[in-house]
XYZ file of C-alpha atoms in Angstrom:
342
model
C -43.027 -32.895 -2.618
C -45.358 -35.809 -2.516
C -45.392 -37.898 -6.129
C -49.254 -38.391 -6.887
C -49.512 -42.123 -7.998
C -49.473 -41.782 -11.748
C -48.512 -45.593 -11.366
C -47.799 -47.756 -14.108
C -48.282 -51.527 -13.351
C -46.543 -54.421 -15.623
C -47.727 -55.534 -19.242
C -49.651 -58.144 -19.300
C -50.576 -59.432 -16.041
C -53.964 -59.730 -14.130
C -54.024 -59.627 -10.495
C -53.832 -63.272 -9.387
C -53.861 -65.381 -12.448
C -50.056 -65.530 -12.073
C -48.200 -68.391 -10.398
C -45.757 -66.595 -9.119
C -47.414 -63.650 -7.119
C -43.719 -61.929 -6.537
C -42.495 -59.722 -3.989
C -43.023 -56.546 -1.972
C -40.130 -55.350 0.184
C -40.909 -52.208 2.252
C -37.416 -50.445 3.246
C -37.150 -49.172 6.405
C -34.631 -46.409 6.816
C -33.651 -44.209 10.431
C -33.264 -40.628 10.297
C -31.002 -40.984 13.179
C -28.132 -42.402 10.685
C -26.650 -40.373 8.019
C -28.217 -41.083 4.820
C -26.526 -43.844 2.477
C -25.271 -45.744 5.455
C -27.491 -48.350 4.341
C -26.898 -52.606 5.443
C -25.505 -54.663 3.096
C -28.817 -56.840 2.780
C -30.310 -53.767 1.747
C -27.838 -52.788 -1.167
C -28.006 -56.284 -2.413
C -32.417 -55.761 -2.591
C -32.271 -52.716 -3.804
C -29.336 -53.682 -6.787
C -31.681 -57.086 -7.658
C -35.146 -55.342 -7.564
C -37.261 -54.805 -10.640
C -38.403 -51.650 -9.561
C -38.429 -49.596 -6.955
C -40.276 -46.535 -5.830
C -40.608 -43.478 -3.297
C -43.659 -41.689 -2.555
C -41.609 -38.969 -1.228
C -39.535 -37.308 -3.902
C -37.697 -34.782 -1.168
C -36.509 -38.414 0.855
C -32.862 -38.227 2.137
C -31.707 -41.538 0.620
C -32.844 -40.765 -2.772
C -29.622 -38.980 -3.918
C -27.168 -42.133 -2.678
C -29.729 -44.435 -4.567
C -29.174 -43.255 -7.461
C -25.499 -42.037 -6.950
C -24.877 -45.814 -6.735
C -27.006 -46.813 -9.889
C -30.469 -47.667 -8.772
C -33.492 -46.398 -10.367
C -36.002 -44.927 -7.940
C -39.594 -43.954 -9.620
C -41.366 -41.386 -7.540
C -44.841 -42.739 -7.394
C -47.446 -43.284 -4.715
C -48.847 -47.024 -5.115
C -52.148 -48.131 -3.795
C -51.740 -51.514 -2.259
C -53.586 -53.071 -5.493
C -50.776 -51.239 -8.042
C -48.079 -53.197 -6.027
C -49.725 -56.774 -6.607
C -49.882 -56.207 -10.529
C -46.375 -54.623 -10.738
C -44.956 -57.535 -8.885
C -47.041 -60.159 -11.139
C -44.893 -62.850 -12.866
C -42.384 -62.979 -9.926
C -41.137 -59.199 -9.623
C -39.505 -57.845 -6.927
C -40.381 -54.124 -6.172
C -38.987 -52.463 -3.060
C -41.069 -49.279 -1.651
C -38.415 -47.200 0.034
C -40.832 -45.966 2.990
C -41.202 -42.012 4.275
C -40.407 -41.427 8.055
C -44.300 -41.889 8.783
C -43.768 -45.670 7.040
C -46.312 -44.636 4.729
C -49.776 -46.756 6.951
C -52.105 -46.221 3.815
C -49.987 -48.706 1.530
C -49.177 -51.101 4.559
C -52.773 -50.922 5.593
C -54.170 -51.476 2.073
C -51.600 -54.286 1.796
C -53.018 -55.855 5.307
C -57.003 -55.490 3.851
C -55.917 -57.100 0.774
C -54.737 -59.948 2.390
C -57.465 -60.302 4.852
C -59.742 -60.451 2.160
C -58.625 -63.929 0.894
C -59.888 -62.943 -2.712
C -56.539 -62.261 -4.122
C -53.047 -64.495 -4.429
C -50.958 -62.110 -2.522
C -46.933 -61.655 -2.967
C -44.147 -62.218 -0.503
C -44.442 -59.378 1.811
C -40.862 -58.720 3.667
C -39.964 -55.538 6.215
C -36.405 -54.767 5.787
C -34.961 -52.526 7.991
C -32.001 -50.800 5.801
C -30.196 -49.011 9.087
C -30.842 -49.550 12.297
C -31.111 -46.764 15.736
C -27.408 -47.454 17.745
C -28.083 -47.509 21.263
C -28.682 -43.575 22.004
C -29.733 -42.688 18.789
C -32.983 -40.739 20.756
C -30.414 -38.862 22.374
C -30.003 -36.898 18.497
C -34.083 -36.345 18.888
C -33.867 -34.327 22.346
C -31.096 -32.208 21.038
C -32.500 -31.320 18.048
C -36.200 -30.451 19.800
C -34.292 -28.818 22.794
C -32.264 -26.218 19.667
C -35.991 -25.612 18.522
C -37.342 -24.964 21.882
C -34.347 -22.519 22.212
C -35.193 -20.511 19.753
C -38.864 -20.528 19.402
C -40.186 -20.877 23.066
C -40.955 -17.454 24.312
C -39.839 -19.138 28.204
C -36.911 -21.297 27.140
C -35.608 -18.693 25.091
C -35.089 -16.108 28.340
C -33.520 -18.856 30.250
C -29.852 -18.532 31.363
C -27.716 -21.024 33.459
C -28.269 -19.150 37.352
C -32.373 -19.186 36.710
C -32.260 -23.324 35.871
C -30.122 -24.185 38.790
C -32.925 -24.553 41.114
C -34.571 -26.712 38.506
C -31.576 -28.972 38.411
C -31.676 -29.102 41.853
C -35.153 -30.279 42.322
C -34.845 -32.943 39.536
C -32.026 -34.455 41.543
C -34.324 -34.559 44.662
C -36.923 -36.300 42.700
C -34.955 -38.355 41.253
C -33.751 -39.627 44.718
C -37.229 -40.006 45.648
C -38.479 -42.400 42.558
C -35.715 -44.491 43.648
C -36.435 -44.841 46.553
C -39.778 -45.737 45.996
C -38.511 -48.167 43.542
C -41.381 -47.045 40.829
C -39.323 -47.723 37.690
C -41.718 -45.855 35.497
C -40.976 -42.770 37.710
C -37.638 -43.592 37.459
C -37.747 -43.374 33.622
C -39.447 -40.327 33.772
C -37.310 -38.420 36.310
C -33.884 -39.540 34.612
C -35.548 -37.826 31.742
C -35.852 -34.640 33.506
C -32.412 -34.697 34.655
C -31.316 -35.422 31.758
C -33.345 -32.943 30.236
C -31.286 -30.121 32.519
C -28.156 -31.068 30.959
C -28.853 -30.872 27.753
C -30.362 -27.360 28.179
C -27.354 -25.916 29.647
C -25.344 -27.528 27.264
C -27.352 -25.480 24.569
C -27.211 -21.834 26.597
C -23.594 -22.275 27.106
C -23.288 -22.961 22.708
C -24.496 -19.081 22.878
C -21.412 -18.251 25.089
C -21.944 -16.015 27.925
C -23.819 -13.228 28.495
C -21.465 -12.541 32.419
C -18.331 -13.280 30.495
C -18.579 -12.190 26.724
C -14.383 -14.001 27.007
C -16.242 -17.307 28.072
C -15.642 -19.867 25.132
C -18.860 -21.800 24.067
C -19.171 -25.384 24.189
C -22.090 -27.597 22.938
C -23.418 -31.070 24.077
C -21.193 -32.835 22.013
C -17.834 -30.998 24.184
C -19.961 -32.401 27.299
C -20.355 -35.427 26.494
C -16.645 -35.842 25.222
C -15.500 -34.496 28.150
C -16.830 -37.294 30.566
C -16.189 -39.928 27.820
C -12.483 -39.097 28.250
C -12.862 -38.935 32.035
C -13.940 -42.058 32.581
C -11.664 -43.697 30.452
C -8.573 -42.031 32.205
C -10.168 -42.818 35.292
C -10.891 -46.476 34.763
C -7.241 -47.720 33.302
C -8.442 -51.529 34.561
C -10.684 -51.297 32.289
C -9.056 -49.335 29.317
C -5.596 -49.958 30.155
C -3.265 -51.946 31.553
C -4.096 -51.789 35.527
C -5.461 -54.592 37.678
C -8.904 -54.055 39.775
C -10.697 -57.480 41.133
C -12.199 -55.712 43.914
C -14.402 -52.301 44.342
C -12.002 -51.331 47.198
C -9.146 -51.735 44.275
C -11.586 -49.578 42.410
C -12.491 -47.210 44.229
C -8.252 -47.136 45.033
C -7.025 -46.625 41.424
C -10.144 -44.015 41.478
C -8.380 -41.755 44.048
C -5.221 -42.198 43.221
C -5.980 -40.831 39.422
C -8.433 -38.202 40.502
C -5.298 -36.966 42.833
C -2.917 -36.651 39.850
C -5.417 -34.686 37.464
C -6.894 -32.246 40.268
C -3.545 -31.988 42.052
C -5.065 -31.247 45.504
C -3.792 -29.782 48.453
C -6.372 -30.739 50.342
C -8.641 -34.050 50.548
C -11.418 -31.317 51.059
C -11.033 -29.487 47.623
C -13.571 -30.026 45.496
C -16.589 -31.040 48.329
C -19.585 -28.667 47.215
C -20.506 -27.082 50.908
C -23.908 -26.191 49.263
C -24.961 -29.752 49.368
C -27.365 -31.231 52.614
C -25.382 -30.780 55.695
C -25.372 -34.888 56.795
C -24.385 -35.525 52.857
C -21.616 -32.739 53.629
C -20.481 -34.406 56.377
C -20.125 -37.911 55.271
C -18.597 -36.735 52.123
C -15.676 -34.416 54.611
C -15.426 -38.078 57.060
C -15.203 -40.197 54.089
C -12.578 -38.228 52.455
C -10.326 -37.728 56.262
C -10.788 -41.871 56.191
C -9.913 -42.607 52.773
C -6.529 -40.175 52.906
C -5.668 -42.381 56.642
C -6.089 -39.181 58.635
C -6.732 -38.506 62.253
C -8.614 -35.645 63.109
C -10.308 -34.690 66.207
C -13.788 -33.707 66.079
C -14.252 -30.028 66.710
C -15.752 -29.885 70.466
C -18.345 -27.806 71.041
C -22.184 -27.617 72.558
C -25.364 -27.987 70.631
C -27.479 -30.530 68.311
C -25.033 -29.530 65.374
C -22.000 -31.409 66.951
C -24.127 -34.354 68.468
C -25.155 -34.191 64.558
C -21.501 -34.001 63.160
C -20.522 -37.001 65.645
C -23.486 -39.000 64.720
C -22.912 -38.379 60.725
C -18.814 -39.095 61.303
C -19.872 -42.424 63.114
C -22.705 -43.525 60.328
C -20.010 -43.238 57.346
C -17.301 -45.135 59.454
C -20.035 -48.284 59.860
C -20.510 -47.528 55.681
C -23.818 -45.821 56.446
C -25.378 -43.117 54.153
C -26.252 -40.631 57.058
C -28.321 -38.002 54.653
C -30.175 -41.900 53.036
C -31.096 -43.016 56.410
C -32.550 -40.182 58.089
C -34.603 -39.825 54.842
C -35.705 -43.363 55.358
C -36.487 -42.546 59.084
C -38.060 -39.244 57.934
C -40.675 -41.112 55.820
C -41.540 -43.393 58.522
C -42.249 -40.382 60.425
C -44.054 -39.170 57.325
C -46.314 -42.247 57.257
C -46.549 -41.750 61.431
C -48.058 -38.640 60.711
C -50.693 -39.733 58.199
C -51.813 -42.541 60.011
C -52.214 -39.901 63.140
C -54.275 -37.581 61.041
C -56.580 -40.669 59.953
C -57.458 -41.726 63.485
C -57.978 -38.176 64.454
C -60.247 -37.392 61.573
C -62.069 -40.946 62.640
């Protein structure tokens, strides 16, 4: 509930006859931190200010504010109610809503455009801060509403998004190699977007397996924390890498003790793009130091399989460079179709 502003301003005190105008501090709070997890600059402002108010009486910080002895008035202040209640040198912190209440800061702003009136100390102080993937809170929590209120989203299952993940990979590939970063942003958002929404189906269980244990995005995301930790003891622990070869090295030799492999081809999807298949089967054969013979037989598949074998031993991607050769033959094409249509 929204206080009305039922404001009382100090005794005594005209709006800029004083000498010492005061001070306004607007505190900033995230809703991405849990409430009272305030910054020590913060604590010390709020504990030395004269007064201090909330328009929003329903605000999440309110209850530690006052668990820890501060005074919080609910009241709505114009922008001329805060320059006579910080007359005589008073401090008065406004403890912002989550829209950062524009009316006040905008009144403050005309106020002091004006030039009419001896205006106080104005001072923005964030009280917590966003930690780096604090946004990552925001999709979840619109992704659980979308879940449950979209009439599309809410029908979805894990087999009807695969395509989708599939395609956001493939465009993906494409904004990089077009090097647009914006599209780059934007499709790492849709791929990210894919994980997080089979993250949230699989928190229902599963509707093939009713044995199938949940797991949310939080068991995801702990998962590969702890995988790449294991996986990168020169970085976590006490191995030695200087080199990527060392790298990649330590790499294989871990991922052979957790999988336990009997094969170097365990684990290769064979859904993936044939050339991508292939390079992935030769790079595996020349990591593990065997020798195999190619399978002989007629046909543009094998003079394909030798080709791919023979990119990946001269460190060529053979699925990246026919791409790049395919849009080359892409841009052949258009520039045919604009001298025939000339």
């Amino acid at each position: 509930m929204n206080a009305t502003s039922s404001f009382e301003t100090a005794p005594e005190t005209e709006m800029g006859t004083e000498t010492d105008s005061g001070r306004v501090v607007l505190l900033t709070t995230s809703h991405r931190v849990a409430p009272g997890l305030l910054s020590w600059p913060a604590w010390q402002t709020l504990h030395a200010a004269d007064r201090v108010l909330c328009a929003d009486g329903a605000h999440p910080q309110l209850p530690y504010l006052r668990d820890a002895g501060i005074t919080v008035e609910e009241t709505a202040p114009t922008a001329e109610d805060l320059l006579d209640a910080c007359a005589g040198g008073r401090t008065v912190v406004v403890v912002t809503t989550g829209e950062g209440d524009p009316a006040l800061t905008d009144g403050l702003a005309r106020l002091a455009g004006s030039g009419r009136v001896r205006m106080p100390d104005l001072e923005l102080l964030p009280a917590s801060y966003d930690l780096p993937g604090a946004r990552l809170l925001d999709l979840v929590q619109v992704m659980d509403r979308i879940r449950l209120e979209c009439p599309w989203s809410s029908r979805q299952t894990h087999k009807g998004l695969a395509k989708y993940g599939i395609e956001e990979a493939y465009e993906l590939v494409e904004a990089i190699e077009e090097g647009d970063r914006d599209e780059l942003r934007e499709e790492l958002g849709d791929v990210l977007l894919q994980v997080v929404f089979h993250a949230r189906i699989a928190e229902e269980g599963s509707e093939e397996d009713e044995d199938a244990a949940p797991f949310s995005i939080d068991d995801v995301a702990a998962g590969i924390v702890t995988k790449l930790i294991h996986r990168h003891p020169h970085v976590f622990g006490d191995e030695t890498a200087s080199t990527p070869e060392d790298v990649k090295e330590l790499w294989l030799r871990t991922k052979a003790v957790e999988k336990r492999r009997t094969s170097v081809t365990e684990g290769i999807p064979l859904g993936q793009p044939a050339l991508a298949l292939t390079a992935k089967l030769a790079s595996r054969v020349h990591t593990a130091g065997l020798d195999v013979p190619l399978p002989q037989g007629a046909g543009i598949g094998y003079e394909l399989l030798e080709m791919a074998i023979r990119a990946e031993r001269e460190g060529v991607d053979p699925e990246g460079a026919l791409r790049v050769a395919a849009r080359a033959y892409r841009d052949a094409v258009r520039v045919s179709e604009g001298a025939l249509e000339r």
